[in-house]
Coordinates of C-alpha atoms and ligand atoms in Angstrom, one line a residue:
M5 CA 51.4 92.1 32.2
D6 CA 48.4 90.1 33.3
L7 CA 49.5 89.2 36.8
I8 CA 47.0 88.4 39.6
L9 CA 49.7 87.7 42.2
R10 CA 52.0 90.7 42.8
P11 CA 53.9 90.2 46.1
R12 CA 55.3 93.6 45.7
R13 CA 51.9 95.1 46.7
L14 CA 52.8 94.4 50.3
R15 CA 56.3 95.9 49.9
R16 CA 55.1 99.2 48.4
A17 CA 55.4 101.5 51.4
E18 CA 57.0 101.4 54.8
A19 CA 53.5 101.5 56.5
I20 CA 52.4 98.4 54.6
R21 CA 55.7 96.6 55.2
Q22 CA 55.2 97.3 58.9
M23 CA 51.7 95.8 58.7
V24 CA 52.8 92.5 57.4
R25 CA 56.2 92.3 59.2
E26 CA 56.4 88.8 60.8
N27 CA 59.2 89.3 63.3
K28 CA 60.5 92.0 65.5
V29 CA 63.6 92.3 67.7
S30 CA 63.2 94.0 71.1
P31 CA 65.5 94.6 74.0
E32 CA 63.5 92.2 76.2
D33 CA 64.6 89.4 73.8
F34 CA 68.2 90.0 74.8
I35 CA 70.4 88.3 77.5
Y36 CA 73.5 90.4 77.9
P37 CA 76.7 88.5 78.6
L38 CA 79.2 90.3 80.9
F39 CA 82.7 89.4 81.8
I40 CA 84.0 90.1 85.3
H41 CA 87.4 90.0 87.1
E42 CA 88.8 90.6 90.5
K43 CA 90.5 93.9 89.6
D44 CA 89.4 97.4 90.5
Y45 CA 89.5 98.7 86.9
K46 CA 87.7 97.7 83.6
E47 CA 89.8 96.2 80.9
E48 CA 88.9 96.0 77.2
I49 CA 89.1 92.5 75.6
S50 CA 91.4 92.8 72.7
A51 CA 89.6 90.4 70.4
M52 CA 86.2 91.9 71.3
P53 CA 86.4 95.7 70.9
G54 CA 83.7 97.4 73.0
I55 CA 83.5 94.5 75.4
F56 CA 85.2 94.6 78.8
R57 CA 86.2 92.7 81.9
W58 CA 84.4 94.7 84.5
N59 CA 85.2 95.6 88.0
I60 CA 82.3 95.5 90.4
D61 CA 81.5 99.3 90.4
G62 CA 81.8 99.5 86.6
L63 CA 79.6 96.4 86.3
I64 CA 76.8 97.9 88.4
E65 CA 76.8 101.0 86.2
E66 CA 76.7 98.9 83.0
V67 CA 73.9 96.8 84.3
L68 CA 71.9 99.9 85.3
R69 CA 72.5 101.2 81.8
A70 CA 71.3 97.9 80.3
W71 CA 68.1 98.1 82.4
E72 CA 67.4 101.6 81.3
L73 CA 67.7 100.4 77.7
G74 CA 65.0 97.7 78.3
I75 CA 67.3 94.7 78.8
R76 CA 65.9 92.3 81.4
C77 CA 68.5 89.6 81.8
I78 CA 72.3 89.4 82.0
V79 CA 74.7 86.4 82.2
L80 CA 77.9 86.5 84.1
F81 CA 81.3 85.0 83.1
P82 CA 84.3 85.2 85.5
K83 CA 87.9 85.5 84.7
I84 CA 89.5 83.6 87.5
D85 CA 93.1 84.3 88.7
D86 CA 95.5 81.6 87.7
D87 CA 96.5 80.7 91.3
L88 CA 92.8 79.8 92.0
K89 CA 92.6 77.3 89.2
T90 CA 92.9 73.7 90.1
E91 CA 92.4 70.3 88.3
D92 CA 89.0 69.9 90.0
G93 CA 88.0 73.6 89.6
A94 CA 86.8 73.7 93.2
E95 CA 86.8 77.5 93.1
C96 CA 83.5 77.1 91.2
F97 CA 81.6 76.4 94.4
N98 CA 83.4 78.8 96.7
E99 CA 80.6 80.7 98.3
A100 CA 83.0 83.7 98.7
G101 CA 84.1 83.4 95.0
L102 CA 83.8 86.1 92.3
I103 CA 80.5 84.9 90.9
P104 CA 78.5 84.6 94.2
K105 CA 80.0 87.9 95.5
T106 CA 79.0 89.7 92.3
I107 CA 75.4 88.2 92.2
I108 CA 74.8 89.3 95.8
K109 CA 76.0 92.8 95.1
L110 CA 74.0 93.1 91.9
K111 CA 70.8 91.9 93.6
Q112 CA 71.3 94.6 96.3
E113 CA 71.8 97.4 93.7
I114 CA 69.3 96.3 91.0
P115 CA 67.1 93.4 92.2
E116 CA 64.7 93.5 89.2
M117 CA 67.4 92.5 86.7
A118 CA 67.3 88.7 86.1
I119 CA 70.7 87.1 86.5
M120 CA 71.7 84.0 84.6
T121 CA 74.9 82.1 85.4
D122 CA 77.1 79.7 83.5
V123 CA 77.7 76.2 84.9
A124 CA 80.9 74.5 83.7
L125 CA 84.4 74.0 85.1
D126 CA 86.5 75.7 82.3
P127 CA 87.1 79.2 83.9
Y128 CA 88.1 77.4 87.2
S129 CA 90.1 74.5 85.8
C130 CA 93.9 74.6 85.2
D131 CA 93.2 72.2 82.3
G132 CA 90.7 74.5 80.6
H133 CA 88.0 71.9 80.2
D134 CA 84.4 72.0 81.1
G135 CA 84.7 68.7 83.0
L136 CA 87.3 66.8 85.0
V137 CA 90.2 65.3 83.0
D138 CA 91.7 62.0 84.0
E139 CA 95.4 60.9 83.4
N140 CA 94.5 59.5 80.0
G141 CA 92.8 62.7 78.8
I142 CA 89.3 61.4 79.2
I143 CA 86.6 63.9 80.4
L144 CA 84.8 62.3 83.3
N145 CA 81.0 62.7 83.0
D146 CA 79.5 61.5 86.2
E147 CA 82.3 62.8 88.5
T148 CA 82.0 66.2 86.8
I149 CA 78.3 66.4 87.5
D150 CA 78.9 66.2 91.3
L151 CA 81.0 69.4 91.0
L152 CA 78.4 71.1 88.7
K153 CA 75.7 70.5 91.2
K154 CA 77.7 72.2 93.9
Q155 CA 78.5 75.1 91.5
A156 CA 74.8 75.5 90.6
L157 CA 73.7 75.5 94.3
T158 CA 76.3 78.1 95.1
Q159 CA 75.0 80.3 92.4
A160 CA 71.4 79.7 93.5
R161 CA 72.1 80.5 97.1
A162 CA 73.7 83.8 96.0
G163 CA 70.5 84.8 94.2
A164 CA 70.8 83.7 90.6
D165 CA 67.5 83.6 88.7
F166 CA 68.6 81.2 86.0
I167 CA 71.2 78.5 85.9
G168 CA 72.9 77.9 82.6
P169 CA 74.6 74.6 82.3
S170 CA 77.1 75.0 79.4
D171 CA 79.2 71.9 80.0
M172 CA 77.4 69.4 77.8
M173 CA 77.9 66.5 80.3
D174 CA 75.1 63.9 79.9
G175 CA 72.4 64.0 82.6
R176 CA 73.5 67.4 84.0
V177 CA 70.1 69.1 83.7
S178 CA 68.2 66.6 85.8
A179 CA 71.1 66.4 88.3
I180 CA 71.0 70.2 88.7
R181 CA 67.2 70.3 88.7
N182 CA 67.1 67.8 91.6
S183 CA 69.7 69.5 93.6
L184 CA 67.9 72.9 93.2
D185 CA 64.6 71.4 94.2
H186 CA 66.1 69.5 97.1
E187 CA 67.3 72.8 98.6
G188 CA 63.9 74.5 98.0
F189 CA 65.0 76.5 94.9
T190 CA 62.0 75.2 92.9
D191 CA 61.5 78.6 91.3
I192 CA 65.0 79.0 89.9
G193 CA 65.0 78.2 86.2
I194 CA 67.4 76.3 83.9
I195 CA 68.4 77.9 80.6
S196 CA 70.2 74.9 79.2
Y197 CA 72.9 75.0 76.6
T198 CA 71.1 72.3 74.8
A199 CA 72.8 72.1 71.4
K200 CA 76.2 73.4 72.0
Y201 CA 78.6 72.7 69.2
A202 CA 82.4 72.2 69.3
S203 CA 82.9 75.5 67.5
A204 CA 85.9 77.7 66.5
Y205 CA 83.6 80.7 67.0
Y206 CA 84.3 80.6 70.8
G207 CA 87.9 81.8 70.3
P208 CA 87.6 85.4 71.5
F209 CA 85.6 84.2 74.6
R210 CA 88.4 81.9 75.6
T211 CA 90.9 84.7 75.3
A212 CA 88.6 86.9 77.4
L213 CA 88.6 84.4 80.2
D214 CA 91.9 82.8 79.5
S215 CA 90.0 79.5 79.6
A216 CA 91.2 77.5 76.6
P217 CA 92.4 73.9 77.1
R218 CA 96.0 74.1 78.2
K219 CA 98.9 71.6 78.4
N220 CA 99.7 69.9 81.7
N221 CA 103.0 68.0 82.2
K222 CA 101.4 65.4 84.4
K223 CA 98.7 64.2 81.9
L224 CA 97.3 64.4 78.5
I225 CA 94.9 67.2 77.8
P226 CA 92.7 67.1 74.7
D227 CA 93.2 70.4 72.8
N228 CA 89.5 70.6 71.8
K229 CA 86.1 69.8 73.4
S230 CA 84.8 67.4 70.8
T231 CA 84.2 64.5 73.2
Y232 CA 81.4 66.5 74.8
Q233 CA 80.4 69.5 72.6
M234 CA 78.5 68.5 69.5
D235 CA 79.9 67.8 66.0
P236 CA 79.1 70.8 63.7
A237 CA 78.2 68.2 61.0
N238 CA 75.2 67.0 63.0
S239 CA 71.6 68.1 63.2
K240 CA 69.5 65.2 64.2
E241 CA 71.6 64.9 67.4
A242 CA 70.4 68.3 68.4
V243 CA 66.9 66.9 68.6
I244 CA 68.1 64.1 70.9
E245 CA 69.7 66.7 73.2
A246 CA 66.5 68.8 73.1
A247 CA 64.3 65.8 74.0
L248 CA 66.6 65.0 76.9
D249 CA 66.9 68.5 78.2
Q250 CA 63.1 69.0 78.0
Y251 CA 62.5 65.7 79.8
E252 CA 65.2 66.5 82.4
G253 CA 63.5 69.8 83.3
A254 CA 65.1 72.6 81.3
D255 CA 62.9 75.7 81.0
V256 CA 64.6 77.2 78.0
L257 CA 66.6 75.4 75.2
M258 CA 69.6 77.1 73.8
V259 CA 71.4 76.7 70.5
K260 CA 75.1 77.8 70.4
P261 CA 76.6 79.3 68.2
G262 CA 73.8 81.1 66.6
L263 CA 74.5 82.4 63.1
A264 CA 76.1 79.3 61.6
Y265 CA 73.4 77.2 63.2
L266 CA 70.1 78.9 62.2
D267 CA 68.9 75.6 60.9
I268 CA 69.3 74.1 64.3
I269 CA 67.4 76.9 66.0
N270 CA 64.6 76.4 63.4
K271 CA 64.6 72.7 64.0
L272 CA 64.4 72.9 67.8
S273 CA 61.7 75.6 67.6
S274 CA 59.5 73.2 65.5
F275 CA 60.4 70.3 67.9
S276 CA 59.7 72.0 71.2
N277 CA 57.2 74.3 72.7
K278 CA 59.8 75.6 75.2
P279 CA 61.3 79.0 74.5
I280 CA 64.4 78.7 72.3
A281 CA 67.5 80.9 72.9
A282 CA 70.2 81.6 70.4
Y283 CA 73.8 82.4 71.6
N284 CA 75.2 85.0 69.2
V285 CA 78.8 84.1 70.3
S286 CA 82.0 86.0 70.7
G287 CA 83.4 85.1 67.3
E288 CA 80.3 86.3 65.6
Y289 CA 80.5 89.5 67.5
S290 CA 84.2 90.1 66.6
M291 CA 83.7 89.4 62.9
I292 CA 81.0 92.1 62.6
K293 CA 83.1 94.5 64.8
A294 CA 86.2 93.9 62.7
A295 CA 84.5 94.4 59.4
S296 CA 82.7 97.6 60.6
M297 CA 85.9 99.0 62.0
Q298 CA 87.4 98.7 58.6
G299 CA 84.4 100.5 57.1
W300 CA 83.4 97.4 55.1
I301 CA 79.9 97.0 56.4
D302 CA 77.4 99.2 58.2
E303 CA 77.5 98.0 61.7
K304 CA 74.1 99.0 62.9
D305 CA 72.2 97.5 59.9
V306 CA 74.2 94.3 60.0
V307 CA 73.8 93.8 63.7
L308 CA 70.0 94.4 63.6
E309 CA 69.6 92.2 60.6
T310 CA 71.6 89.4 62.3
L311 CA 69.5 89.6 65.5
L312 CA 66.4 89.5 63.4
S313 CA 67.5 86.4 61.7
F314 CA 67.6 84.6 65.1
K315 CA 64.0 85.6 65.7
R316 CA 62.9 84.5 62.2
A317 CA 64.6 81.2 62.7
G318 CA 62.5 80.6 65.8
A319 CA 64.4 81.9 68.8
K320 CA 62.7 84.0 71.4
L321 CA 65.8 84.9 73.4
I322 CA 69.2 86.1 72.1
L323 CA 72.4 86.1 74.1
T324 CA 74.3 88.8 72.5
Y325 CA 77.3 91.1 73.2
H326 CA 75.6 93.6 70.9
A327 CA 72.7 93.9 73.4
C328 CA 73.3 97.5 74.7
E329 CA 74.1 99.0 71.3
A330 CA 71.3 97.2 69.6
A331 CA 68.8 98.3 72.3
R332 CA 70.0 101.9 71.8
W333 CA 69.5 101.6 68.0
L334 CA 66.1 100.1 68.4
K335 CA 65.1 103.0 70.6
E336 CA 66.2 105.5 68.0
K337 CA 64.2 103.7 65.3
Ligands
LIG11 C1 82.0 77.8 78.9 C2 81.4 78.6 77.8 C3 82.0 78.9 76.5 C4 81.1 79.9 76.0 C5 80.1 80.1 76.9 N1 80.3 79.3 78.0 C6 83.2 78.5 75.9 C7 83.5 77.1 75.6 O1 82.6 76.3 75.7 O2 84.6 76.9 75.3 C8 81.3 80.6 74.7 C9 80.7 81.9 74.5 C10 81.2 82.8 73.4 O3 82.0 82.4 72.6 O4 80.7 83.9 73.3 N2 81.7 76.4 78.9

């Protein structure tokens, strides 16, 4: 055939493919989410094989392992005991609470590891919502923000490097930025859950923390988060959220979930010059685990391809439960 253009020339050998490869995943791209609880043992999460609720000693070992593998940032999620959960989630700003205690300990043991936190009421609220719920089942925006500011400050005082507002209340990024600056924490960054969708992919996470919306005899509790998390049908709205977060002082813009929202990652990466993060959420992790445990897919290849897809879409950072395994596989390569 008389062909001038033969794209296959650049696919001919691995050396050539490497030369023209546009994207690469590395362990420094990962932010490793870790669940913690008040117990003295580690406990596997049934819907997330290979992922645990850690006790403090186990956590320190796991974070050291992650560091050795090249991971440079973790994010902590607490499973709070039921008797500490209240309607206002006040435990979230208890200076002696699980999160501040754990940050202090980690910073003593492994100060170089960057620590990101999550800001939202759900793990601490007996209603299981990210914000305050009134008698009529309305999630109260501005009243919630007062609590989130306290939560963020408590985390900052304990030594967090990045605050991660995941609550989707309007105006929370600027409120948190102002509170941090006011106390002198001008160097602590905000990795904002910018485009966080009301997604069914968070199911396993909510079992891990026992943080799903729950019934309350005294008032109506919405059984979903659709009045604050975004509608999965919308994409332009993500640009509005990104513009706001950027203007309000976010340092990194996150899209969550990741895999079903690659178009949004791509859109925000064209829109903004801030680093974009993708959250490869619990349900995405569990689907790959389940299929690979059945022997239906090759876990390593599927995980690495999935992580690469976030980079190709335009993300720099990836929050992923696969972080340690993936880092190990990348080392072997
Ligand atoms: C809390 C929060 C959630 C996740 C991260 N922070 C759950 C939710 O919004 O209901 C989900 C993470 C995952 O599924 O891996 N606001």
